[in-house]
Coordinates of C-alpha atoms and ligand atoms in Angstrom, one line a residue:
M1 CA 27.9 33.6 -13.8
C2 CA 26.4 33.0 -17.3
G3 CA 25.0 35.1 -20.1
I4 CA 21.3 34.9 -21.2
T5 CA 19.5 36.5 -24.1
G6 CA 16.2 36.3 -25.9
Y7 CA 14.2 37.7 -28.8
V8 CA 10.6 37.8 -29.9
G9 CA 9.3 39.5 -33.0
T10 CA 9.1 39.0 -36.7
G11 CA 12.7 38.1 -37.5
K12 CA 14.5 34.8 -37.3
A13 CA 14.9 34.5 -33.5
S14 CA 17.6 31.9 -33.3
R15 CA 19.9 34.1 -35.4
Y16 CA 19.4 37.1 -33.1
V17 CA 19.9 35.0 -30.0
F18 CA 23.1 33.4 -31.5
E19 CA 24.5 36.8 -32.2
G20 CA 23.6 37.9 -28.7
L21 CA 25.3 34.9 -27.1
K22 CA 28.5 35.6 -29.0
K23 CA 28.5 39.0 -27.4
L24 CA 27.9 37.5 -24.0
E25 CA 30.4 34.7 -24.3
Y26 CA 32.8 36.6 -22.0
R27 CA 30.4 35.9 -19.2
G28 CA 30.9 32.1 -19.5
Y29 CA 32.0 29.8 -22.2
D30 CA 32.0 26.2 -21.3
S31 CA 28.7 25.3 -23.0
C32 CA 25.7 27.0 -24.6
G33 CA 22.3 26.4 -26.2
I34 CA 19.2 27.9 -27.8
A35 CA 15.5 27.0 -27.6
A36 CA 13.1 28.4 -30.3
I37 CA 9.4 28.0 -30.9
D38 CA 8.0 27.3 -34.3
D39 CA 5.0 25.0 -33.7
I40 CA 6.9 23.2 -31.0
I41 CA 9.9 24.0 -28.9
R42 CA 13.2 22.9 -30.4
V43 CA 16.4 22.9 -28.5
K44 CA 20.1 22.8 -29.6
K45 CA 22.8 22.8 -27.0
D46 CA 26.3 21.4 -26.5
T47 CA 29.6 21.9 -24.6
G48 CA 32.5 24.0 -25.9
M49 CA 32.9 27.5 -27.3
I50 CA 30.0 29.0 -29.3
D51 CA 31.7 29.0 -32.7
E52 CA 32.7 25.3 -32.2
I53 CA 29.2 24.4 -31.3
E54 CA 27.8 26.4 -34.3
E55 CA 30.1 24.4 -36.6
R56 CA 29.1 21.1 -35.1
I57 CA 25.3 21.5 -34.7
D58 CA 24.2 24.7 -36.5
L59 CA 23.2 26.3 -33.3
S60 CA 21.8 29.4 -34.9
E61 CA 19.5 27.4 -37.3
L62 CA 16.2 26.9 -35.6
P63 CA 12.8 27.9 -37.0
G64 CA 10.6 30.4 -35.3
C65 CA 10.3 34.1 -34.3
I66 CA 10.8 33.6 -30.6
A67 CA 13.9 32.1 -28.9
I68 CA 16.0 32.2 -25.7
G69 CA 19.6 31.3 -25.3
H70 CA 22.3 30.8 -22.6
T71 CA 26.1 30.7 -22.4
R72 CA 27.3 28.9 -19.3
W73 CA 30.0 29.0 -16.7
A74 CA 29.4 25.9 -14.6
T75 CA 28.3 26.3 -11.0
H76 CA 26.0 23.4 -10.2
G77 CA 26.8 20.3 -12.2
G78 CA 29.8 19.7 -14.5
V79 CA 30.3 20.8 -18.0
T80 CA 28.0 18.3 -19.9
V81 CA 25.4 18.6 -22.7
E82 CA 22.7 17.7 -20.1
N83 CA 23.7 20.5 -17.8
A84 CA 23.8 23.1 -20.6
H85 CA 20.7 25.4 -20.8
P86 CA 18.0 25.7 -22.0
H87 CA 16.2 23.2 -19.8
L88 CA 12.8 21.7 -20.7
D89 CA 9.9 20.5 -18.6
C90 CA 8.7 16.9 -18.8
S91 CA 6.2 17.7 -21.6
G92 CA 8.7 19.6 -23.7
T93 CA 6.4 22.6 -23.9
I94 CA 8.2 25.0 -21.5
A95 CA 11.9 26.1 -21.8
V96 CA 14.0 28.1 -19.3
V97 CA 17.4 29.7 -19.2
H98 CA 18.7 31.0 -15.9
N99 CA 21.7 33.0 -14.6
G100 CA 22.1 32.9 -10.8
I101 CA 21.9 30.3 -8.0
I102 CA 18.7 28.6 -6.6
S103 CA 19.8 28.0 -3.0
N104 CA 16.8 25.9 -2.0
Y105 CA 17.0 23.6 -5.1
K106 CA 17.7 20.5 -3.1
E107 CA 14.4 20.5 -1.2
L108 CA 12.5 21.5 -4.3
R109 CA 14.1 18.8 -6.4
K110 CA 13.3 16.2 -3.7
E111 CA 9.7 17.2 -3.8
L112 CA 9.4 17.5 -7.6
E113 CA 11.3 14.2 -8.3
K114 CA 8.2 12.3 -7.2
K115 CA 6.3 13.5 -10.3
H116 CA 8.9 14.9 -12.7
R117 CA 11.8 13.5 -14.7
F118 CA 15.1 15.4 -14.1
T119 CA 17.7 15.1 -16.8
S120 CA 20.5 17.4 -15.4
D121 CA 22.4 18.1 -12.2
T122 CA 21.7 21.8 -12.3
D123 CA 19.8 23.9 -9.8
T124 CA 18.0 25.5 -12.7
E125 CA 16.1 22.4 -13.7
V126 CA 13.8 22.7 -10.6
L127 CA 12.6 26.0 -12.0
V128 CA 11.2 24.5 -15.2
H129 CA 9.5 21.6 -13.4
L130 CA 8.0 23.9 -10.9
I131 CA 6.7 26.2 -13.6
E132 CA 5.2 23.0 -15.3
E133 CA 3.6 22.1 -11.9
N134 CA 2.1 25.6 -11.6
Y135 CA 1.0 25.9 -15.2
K136 CA -2.8 26.0 -15.6
Q137 CA -3.5 28.2 -18.5
N138 CA -1.3 31.2 -17.9
L139 CA 2.5 31.2 -18.2
E140 CA 2.9 34.5 -16.5
E141 CA 0.9 33.3 -13.4
A142 CA 2.9 30.0 -13.4
V143 CA 6.2 31.8 -13.4
I144 CA 5.2 34.2 -10.6
N145 CA 3.9 31.4 -8.4
T146 CA 7.1 29.6 -9.0
L147 CA 9.3 32.6 -8.0
K148 CA 7.4 32.8 -4.7
R149 CA 8.9 29.5 -3.8
I150 CA 12.4 30.2 -5.0
K151 CA 15.2 31.2 -2.7
G152 CA 18.4 32.6 -4.3
T153 CA 19.3 34.7 -7.2
Y154 CA 18.1 34.7 -10.8
A155 CA 17.8 36.3 -14.1
L156 CA 15.3 34.1 -15.9
L157 CA 13.8 33.8 -19.3
V158 CA 10.8 31.4 -19.9
I159 CA 9.0 30.5 -23.1
S160 CA 6.2 28.0 -23.8
S161 CA 4.8 26.6 -27.0
E162 CA 1.3 27.0 -25.4
E163 CA 1.8 30.8 -25.5
P164 CA 4.3 31.3 -28.4
D165 CA 4.1 35.1 -28.6
R166 CA 5.8 35.9 -25.3
I167 CA 8.9 35.7 -23.1
I168 CA 8.4 36.0 -19.4
V169 CA 11.5 37.4 -17.8
A170 CA 12.3 38.0 -14.1
R171 CA 15.2 39.3 -12.1
K172 CA 16.6 39.0 -8.6
E173 CA 20.3 40.0 -8.0
S174 CA 21.4 38.9 -11.5
P175 CA 21.4 41.5 -14.3
L176 CA 18.7 41.7 -17.0
L177 CA 17.9 44.4 -19.5
I178 CA 15.2 44.6 -22.1
G179 CA 16.1 46.0 -25.5
L180 CA 13.4 47.8 -27.5
G181 CA 13.7 47.1 -31.2
D182 CA 11.8 47.7 -34.5
G183 CA 9.8 44.6 -35.3
G184 CA 10.8 42.8 -32.2
N185 CA 12.1 43.1 -28.6
F186 CA 15.2 41.7 -27.0
V187 CA 16.4 40.8 -23.5
G188 CA 19.9 40.2 -22.3
S189 CA 22.3 40.0 -19.4
D190 CA 23.8 43.2 -20.6
V191 CA 23.3 45.6 -23.5
S192 CA 26.0 44.1 -25.7
A193 CA 23.5 41.2 -26.4
F194 CA 21.3 43.5 -28.4
L195 CA 23.3 46.6 -29.1
A196 CA 23.4 45.8 -32.8
H197 CA 19.6 46.1 -33.1
S198 CA 18.5 48.4 -30.2
R199 CA 19.9 51.4 -28.4
K200 CA 16.9 51.7 -26.1
A201 CA 17.0 49.6 -23.0
I202 CA 14.8 49.1 -19.9
P203 CA 17.0 47.7 -17.0
L204 CA 15.0 45.5 -14.7
D205 CA 15.5 46.0 -10.9
D206 CA 15.4 43.3 -8.3
D207 CA 12.0 41.6 -7.7
E208 CA 10.7 42.8 -11.1
Y209 CA 9.5 40.7 -14.0
A210 CA 8.2 41.5 -17.5
V211 CA 6.0 40.1 -20.2
I212 CA 7.7 40.7 -23.6
T213 CA 6.0 40.2 -26.9
G214 CA 7.1 41.4 -30.4
N215 CA 5.4 44.7 -29.9
S216 CA 4.9 45.2 -26.2
V217 CA 6.8 45.2 -22.9
E218 CA 5.0 45.2 -19.6
V219 CA 7.1 45.4 -16.4
K220 CA 5.5 44.4 -13.0
S221 CA 6.6 43.9 -9.4
I222 CA 7.0 40.2 -8.4
I223 CA 5.9 41.2 -4.9
T224 CA 2.8 43.2 -5.6
G225 CA 1.9 42.2 -9.1
K226 CA 1.4 46.0 -9.9
K227 CA 2.4 47.4 -13.3
L228 CA 5.5 49.6 -13.1
D229 CA 6.5 52.7 -15.1
K230 CA 10.2 52.2 -16.1
D231 CA 12.6 54.7 -17.5
I232 CA 14.0 54.0 -20.9
L233 CA 17.8 54.2 -21.1
E234 CA 19.3 55.6 -24.3
I235 CA 22.6 53.8 -25.0
E236 CA 25.4 55.7 -26.5
L237 CA 27.8 52.7 -26.9
T238 CA 28.7 51.9 -30.5
E239 CA 28.9 48.4 -31.8
K240 CA 32.5 49.2 -32.9
A241 CA 33.5 48.8 -29.3
A242 CA 32.8 45.1 -29.6
M243 CA 35.1 44.6 -32.6
K244 CA 38.8 43.7 -32.7
E245 CA 39.7 46.3 -35.4
G246 CA 42.6 44.3 -36.8
Y247 CA 44.1 43.3 -33.4
P248 CA 44.5 39.6 -32.9
Y249 CA 42.9 39.8 -29.5
F250 CA 40.6 42.2 -27.7
M251 CA 43.2 42.4 -24.8
L252 CA 45.8 43.9 -27.1
K253 CA 43.3 46.4 -28.6
E254 CA 42.2 47.4 -25.1
I255 CA 45.8 47.9 -23.9
H256 CA 46.3 50.2 -26.8
E257 CA 43.1 52.2 -26.1
Q258 CA 44.5 53.4 -22.8
P259 CA 45.7 56.8 -23.8
S260 CA 42.2 57.7 -25.1
T261 CA 40.3 56.0 -22.2
I262 CA 42.4 57.9 -19.7
T263 CA 41.6 61.1 -21.6
S264 CA 37.9 60.1 -21.4
A265 CA 38.2 59.7 -17.6
Q266 CA 40.0 63.1 -17.4
N267 CA 37.0 64.6 -19.2
I268 CA 34.3 63.3 -16.9
Y269 CA 32.3 66.4 -15.7
P270 CA 34.1 68.0 -12.7
E271 CA 30.7 68.4 -10.9
E272 CA 30.3 64.6 -10.8
I273 CA 33.8 64.2 -9.2
R274 CA 33.2 67.1 -6.9
T275 CA 29.9 65.7 -5.5
V276 CA 31.6 62.5 -4.4
A277 CA 34.7 64.4 -3.1
E278 CA 32.3 66.5 -0.9
A279 CA 30.7 63.3 0.4
M280 CA 34.2 62.0 1.2
Q281 CA 35.0 65.2 3.0
K282 CA 31.9 64.9 5.2
A283 CA 32.3 61.2 6.0
E284 CA 34.0 60.0 9.1
K285 CA 35.1 56.7 7.7
I286 CA 35.7 55.9 4.0
Y287 CA 36.1 52.5 2.4
L288 CA 36.9 51.7 -1.2
T289 CA 35.9 48.2 -2.1
G290 CA 36.3 45.9 -5.1
A291 CA 37.6 42.6 -6.3
G292 CA 40.6 41.5 -8.3
T293 CA 41.9 44.3 -10.6
S294 CA 39.3 46.7 -9.2
L295 CA 40.6 46.0 -5.7
H296 CA 44.1 46.8 -6.8
A297 CA 42.9 50.1 -8.2
C298 CA 41.4 50.8 -4.7
E299 CA 44.7 49.9 -3.1
V300 CA 46.7 52.4 -5.3
A301 CA 44.1 55.0 -4.5
E302 CA 44.5 54.4 -0.8
Y303 CA 48.1 55.9 -1.2
W304 CA 46.8 58.8 -3.3
F305 CA 44.1 59.8 -0.7
S306 CA 46.8 59.7 2.0
K307 CA 49.6 61.4 0.1
I308 CA 47.6 64.0 -1.9
A309 CA 44.6 64.7 0.2
G310 CA 45.9 63.7 3.7
K311 CA 42.8 61.6 4.2
L312 CA 42.6 58.0 5.6
V313 CA 40.7 55.9 3.1
V314 CA 40.8 52.1 3.5
A315 CA 40.8 49.7 0.6
V316 CA 39.0 46.4 1.4
D317 CA 38.5 43.2 -0.6
S318 CA 34.8 43.3 -1.2
S319 CA 34.4 39.6 -0.2
E320 CA 35.8 40.6 3.2
L321 CA 34.2 44.0 3.8
E322 CA 31.4 42.7 6.1
N323 CA 34.1 40.8 8.2
R324 CA 36.5 43.7 8.4
A325 CA 34.9 47.1 8.2
V326 CA 33.3 49.2 10.8
V327 CA 30.3 50.6 8.9
D328 CA 27.7 53.0 10.3
N329 CA 25.7 56.1 9.1
K330 CA 28.8 58.3 9.1
T331 CA 30.6 56.0 6.7
L332 CA 30.9 56.3 2.9
V333 CA 31.5 53.1 1.0
I334 CA 32.6 53.4 -2.6
G335 CA 32.4 50.3 -4.7
V336 CA 34.8 50.0 -7.7
T337 CA 33.6 47.6 -10.3
Q338 CA 34.0 47.5 -14.0
S339 CA 31.0 45.4 -14.7
G340 CA 28.8 46.7 -11.9
E341 CA 27.7 43.1 -11.4
T342 CA 30.4 41.4 -9.3
Y343 CA 28.5 39.5 -6.6
D344 CA 31.1 40.2 -3.8
T345 CA 31.2 43.9 -4.5
L346 CA 27.4 44.3 -4.8
S347 CA 27.0 42.3 -1.5
A348 CA 29.5 44.6 0.2
M349 CA 27.6 47.7 -1.0
R350 CA 24.3 46.2 0.0
F351 CA 25.6 45.3 3.5
A352 CA 27.0 48.9 3.9
K353 CA 23.7 50.4 2.8
K354 CA 21.9 48.2 5.4
M355 CA 24.2 49.5 8.1
G356 CA 23.2 53.1 7.1
A357 CA 26.3 54.1 5.1
E358 CA 26.2 56.3 2.0
I359 CA 27.1 54.3 -1.1
G360 CA 29.1 55.5 -4.1
V361 CA 30.3 53.5 -7.1
I362 CA 32.8 53.9 -9.9
V363 CA 31.5 51.7 -12.7
N364 CA 31.9 51.1 -16.4
V365 CA 28.8 49.2 -17.6
I366 CA 25.7 51.4 -18.2
G367 CA 22.5 50.2 -16.6
S368 CA 24.4 47.6 -14.4
T369 CA 23.1 46.6 -11.0
A370 CA 25.6 48.8 -9.1
T371 CA 24.4 51.9 -10.8
R372 CA 20.8 51.2 -9.6
F373 CA 21.3 51.5 -5.9
A374 CA 24.3 53.7 -5.2
E375 CA 23.6 57.3 -4.2
Y376 CA 26.7 58.5 -6.1
V377 CA 27.5 57.0 -9.5
I378 CA 30.6 57.9 -11.5
M379 CA 30.6 56.3 -14.9
Q380 CA 34.3 55.7 -15.7
S381 CA 33.6 55.9 -19.5
S382 CA 36.2 53.3 -20.7
G383 CA 33.9 51.8 -23.4
M384 CA 33.2 48.1 -23.6
E385 CA 36.0 45.9 -22.3
V386 CA 35.6 42.4 -23.9
S387 CA 38.8 40.6 -22.8
V388 CA 38.4 38.8 -19.5
A389 CA 41.6 40.4 -18.3
A390 CA 40.9 44.0 -17.2
T391 CA 43.4 46.5 -18.7
K392 CA 42.0 49.8 -19.9
T393 CA 39.3 49.7 -17.2
Y394 CA 42.0 49.5 -14.6
T395 CA 43.8 52.7 -15.7
S396 CA 40.4 54.4 -16.0
Q397 CA 39.5 53.4 -12.5
L398 CA 42.9 54.8 -11.4
S399 CA 42.2 58.0 -13.3
V400 CA 38.8 58.5 -11.6
L401 CA 40.2 57.7 -8.2
L402 CA 43.1 60.1 -8.7
R403 CA 40.7 62.9 -9.7
L404 CA 38.7 62.2 -6.5
A405 CA 41.9 62.5 -4.4
I406 CA 42.9 65.7 -6.2
E407 CA 39.4 67.2 -5.7
L408 CA 39.3 66.2 -2.1
A409 CA 42.7 67.8 -1.6
K410 CA 41.4 71.0 -3.2
L411 CA 38.4 71.0 -0.8
E412 CA 41.0 70.7 2.0
G413 CA 42.7 73.8 0.7
K414 CA 45.8 72.0 -0.6
D415 CA 47.7 73.2 -3.7
V416 CA 47.5 70.5 -6.4
K417 CA 48.6 72.4 -9.5
V418 CA 51.7 70.4 -10.0
I419 CA 50.1 67.0 -9.9
E420 CA 47.1 68.2 -12.0
K421 CA 49.5 69.3 -14.7
E422 CA 51.5 66.1 -14.6
F423 CA 48.3 64.0 -14.7
S424 CA 47.3 65.8 -17.9
S425 CA 50.5 64.5 -19.6
I426 CA 49.8 60.9 -18.7
P427 CA 48.0 59.9 -22.0
D428 CA 51.1 61.1 -24.0
K429 CA 53.5 59.3 -21.7
M430 CA 51.4 56.2 -22.0
R431 CA 51.7 56.5 -25.8
Q432 CA 55.5 56.6 -25.4
V433 CA 55.3 53.4 -23.4
L434 CA 53.2 51.7 -26.0
S435 CA 55.7 52.7 -28.7
I436 CA 58.3 50.4 -27.1
E437 CA 55.9 47.4 -27.5
D438 CA 58.5 45.4 -29.6
E439 CA 61.1 45.8 -26.8
I440 CA 58.5 44.6 -24.2
K441 CA 57.6 41.6 -26.5
G442 CA 61.3 40.8 -26.7
K443 CA 61.5 40.6 -22.9
A444 CA 58.4 38.4 -22.8
D445 CA 60.3 36.0 -25.2
S446 CA 63.7 36.1 -23.4
F447 CA 62.9 36.5 -19.7
F448 CA 59.7 34.6 -19.2
N449 CA 60.9 31.0 -19.6
V450 CA 60.5 29.6 -16.0
S451 CA 57.3 28.7 -14.3
N452 CA 57.3 31.0 -11.2
Y453 CA 57.5 34.7 -10.9
L454 CA 57.7 37.3 -8.1
F455 CA 56.6 40.9 -8.8
I456 CA 57.9 43.5 -6.4
G457 CA 57.2 47.1 -5.8
K458 CA 57.3 49.6 -3.0
G459 CA 54.7 52.1 -1.7
I460 CA 52.2 53.0 -4.4
N461 CA 53.7 50.3 -6.6
T462 CA 53.0 47.4 -4.1
P463 CA 49.5 47.1 -5.7
T464 CA 51.1 47.5 -9.1
A465 CA 53.1 44.4 -8.3
E466 CA 50.0 42.6 -7.2
E467 CA 48.1 43.6 -10.3
A468 CA 51.0 42.5 -12.5
A469 CA 51.1 39.1 -10.9
L470 CA 47.3 38.7 -11.3
K471 CA 47.5 39.6 -15.0
L472 CA 50.3 37.1 -15.6
K473 CA 48.5 34.3 -13.7
E474 CA 45.1 34.7 -15.2
I475 CA 46.1 34.6 -18.9
T476 CA 49.3 32.5 -18.9
Y477 CA 48.4 30.0 -16.0
L478 CA 52.0 30.5 -14.7
H479 CA 52.5 31.0 -11.0
A480 CA 53.1 34.5 -9.8
E481 CA 53.0 36.5 -6.6
G482 CA 53.0 40.2 -6.1
M483 CA 54.2 42.0 -2.9
S484 CA 56.1 44.9 -1.4
A485 CA 59.8 44.6 -2.0
G486 CA 60.4 45.0 1.7
L487 CA 58.2 41.9 2.5
L488 CA 60.4 39.6 0.4
K489 CA 63.1 39.1 3.0
H490 CA 60.5 38.0 5.6
G491 CA 60.1 34.6 4.0
T492 CA 59.4 34.6 0.3
I493 CA 63.1 35.2 -0.6
S494 CA 63.8 31.5 0.3
L495 CA 61.9 30.6 -2.9
I496 CA 64.5 32.3 -5.1
D497 CA 66.2 29.8 -7.4
E498 CA 66.6 29.1 -11.1
N499 CA 62.8 28.4 -11.4
M500 CA 61.8 31.7 -9.8
S501 CA 62.4 35.0 -11.6
T502 CA 61.7 38.5 -10.1
I503 CA 60.3 41.5 -11.8
A504 CA 60.8 44.8 -10.0
F505 CA 59.0 48.1 -10.6
L506 CA 61.5 50.9 -10.0
P507 CA 60.2 54.5 -10.1
S508 CA 62.3 57.6 -10.8
D509 CA 64.8 58.6 -8.2
S510 CA 63.1 58.5 -4.9
E511 CA 63.7 57.2 -1.4
N512 CA 61.7 54.1 -2.4
S513 CA 63.7 53.4 -5.5
A514 CA 66.9 53.5 -3.5
K515 CA 65.4 51.0 -1.0
M516 CA 64.2 48.9 -3.9
L517 CA 67.7 48.7 -5.3
S518 CA 68.9 47.1 -2.1
N519 CA 66.0 44.6 -2.2
I520 CA 67.0 43.8 -5.8
Q521 CA 70.6 43.2 -4.6
E522 CA 69.3 40.7 -2.0
V523 CA 67.6 38.7 -4.9
S524 CA 70.7 38.9 -7.1
A525 CA 72.9 37.8 -4.3
R526 CA 71.0 34.6 -4.1
D527 CA 71.5 34.1 -7.9
G528 CA 67.9 35.2 -8.6
R529 CA 67.3 36.5 -12.1
V530 CA 65.8 40.0 -12.1
L531 CA 64.0 42.1 -14.7
I532 CA 63.9 45.8 -13.7
I533 CA 61.1 47.9 -15.1
S534 CA 62.6 51.3 -14.5
Q535 CA 61.9 55.0 -14.9
G536 CA 65.5 55.9 -14.0
K537 CA 68.9 54.6 -15.2
V538 CA 69.8 51.2 -13.9
D539 CA 73.1 49.3 -13.9
E540 CA 71.6 45.9 -14.6
D541 CA 71.6 43.4 -17.5
E542 CA 67.8 43.0 -17.7
F543 CA 65.7 46.1 -17.8
I544 CA 63.0 48.1 -19.6
S545 CA 63.5 51.8 -19.5
L546 CA 60.4 54.0 -19.3
P547 CA 59.5 57.7 -19.5
D548 CA 59.9 59.7 -16.3
T549 CA 57.0 60.7 -14.0
S550 CA 56.8 61.5 -10.3
E551 CA 56.6 58.3 -8.2
V552 CA 52.9 59.1 -7.3
L553 CA 51.9 58.8 -11.0
S554 CA 54.2 55.9 -11.9
P555 CA 51.4 53.2 -11.6
F556 CA 50.0 54.6 -14.9
I557 CA 53.3 54.1 -16.7
F558 CA 54.0 50.6 -15.3
S559 CA 50.5 49.3 -16.2
P560 CA 50.9 48.9 -20.0
V561 CA 54.3 47.2 -19.5
F562 CA 53.1 44.4 -17.2
Q563 CA 49.9 44.1 -19.3
L564 CA 51.9 43.7 -22.5
L565 CA 54.4 41.3 -20.8
A566 CA 51.5 39.1 -19.7
Y567 CA 49.9 39.3 -23.1
Y568 CA 53.0 38.3 -25.1
V569 CA 53.8 35.5 -22.7
A570 CA 50.3 34.1 -23.0
V571 CA 50.5 34.4 -26.8
K572 CA 53.9 32.6 -26.8
L573 CA 52.3 29.8 -24.7
G574 CA 49.4 29.5 -27.1
R575 CA 46.7 30.5 -24.5
N576 CA 43.3 31.7 -25.4
V577 CA 44.2 35.3 -24.3
D578 CA 40.7 36.8 -24.2
K579 CA 39.0 33.8 -22.7
P580 CA 41.3 32.2 -20.1
R581 CA 40.2 28.8 -18.8
A582 CA 37.9 28.7 -15.7
L583 CA 37.3 32.5 -15.7
A584 CA 34.5 34.8 -16.8
K585 CA 34.4 38.6 -17.1
S586 CA 31.9 39.2 -14.4
V587 CA 31.8 36.9 -11.3
T588 CA 28.2 37.1 -10.4
V589 CA 28.3 34.3 -7.8
E590 CA 29.6 34.2 -4.3
Ligands
AGP1 C1 40.7 41.2 -13.9 O1 41.6 40.9 -14.9 C2 39.8 40.1 -13.6 N1 39.1 39.6 -14.7 C3 39.0 40.2 -12.3 O2 39.9 40.2 -11.2 C4 38.1 41.4 -12.1 O3 38.8 42.6 -12.0 C5 37.2 41.2 -10.9 O4 36.4 40.0 -11.1 C6 36.3 42.3 -10.6 O5 35.4 42.6 -11.6 P1 34.6 44.0 -11.6 O6 35.6 45.1 -11.8 O7 33.7 43.8 -12.8 O8 33.8 44.1 -10.4

């Protein structure tokens, strides 16, 4: 899970690549580096965040009009300068950056070590020495012959001072897009790497490679060597999406964007929703699958499909789908993935496809891998999400999934007017919640002063509790668990003491809220401190009061509250909110 980018043209390449790396930093940020060719290859690389490295070694200052760069999230080998990319061959004439995992690197290294000098612990370094080994007089040929011996996954950029006008790029199960610019061409792990200079992209598919020069791009099949005609994607995203616009962190900006991102999801063409709802109606078995926050969106939707459409839809952790699900040619598997690049979710979708299932995907990133092999694609239209912690993309996923449940219910002849009307009021209700931000910040200051937290909910807010716990954990590094309120008494309640506080999500008057109140009493009776996030009136000391909705739509109203709580606790603790330690935005490894 890393970001790679390159440029070849008439401009100062290291500057373009540095800009691209800053945009890709969300994909990994423990070290980075750039290689550029002037007359020879020069490399600068170091550990730390990109801006720190720039300050220390002027990373963006390398001569030449061709360069490649890499921002790393360590997989093979620790966080050291030696393990940072780019990697060079023994003669210093070939440089490589790589995102992915070479699974047969041990055998290859053993073989190559007889002749080549290795300087890092990475799997990637075998690539550059193998290219060196295969290099006769043609870099393209050397790369292709190398790839034929490689097992694993890769997005790969290769340059050589012997052929200083071209970047050879290749892809297998790791994302790579080529950006077409004026006076030069770009390549990146996603479009954000070159969005400031190019709105035209060619996404590479698996087993494809390309030869990119300043004024030409030639895409070919790695398997047949034949030239391929590729569609050019026109990108509508604006660069503004990647700016903080006065907010101290992207996360806060993205939390505040939710009323408008939900509206965008509400405006997705009805035909797109209907096509998938029809496929759901036909399918005998339906699975929703995703990871982390996206899995929680699937779990909320599981309730909607059952309560609104009367249809059994099962939400499965994508890393477990192959172990758990019964998949055949009467099954529909819908992947839910913001990035469209999460390894576990792509693997689950690939497995399902192999078993004959139909594949759908709800996805945010244009041109991402998931969009390239699903039969049904719904773009959730949330705009770029930069913060590692997913916020606006979660409520957009919820919006798309709710629309699917409503559409399916309509196909089944059910009356959904009431819920449709109420759903249209959600962006305004969300604005009301965001208007009490100061009160929420106050609770983050006064309530969050222990090191362990339990989040509890019931029914459709069980996944709300799980998502709230995930948000707190990932950006504050405090321990939290989320579960159904009913489960608490079956073991976890024994943890309640002065170091464990409980946060309860209490929807408007409903059977579930009455039951929740007695679960809350069970915690209080054991001297547990409780914060109630409530849509109704409560007779407790610690509470946050929210606008009313029906219980079925309450996950929308609770979301900005737990997101802001996590955000302000993280700020109070001095965490790097947008880039929490050990995490990256897309987890492209197993
Ligand atoms: C959310 O805050 C996390 N960063 C993480 O759990 C994320 O939702 C998960 O990795 C799945 O990502 P995806 O939606 O891009 O597939």
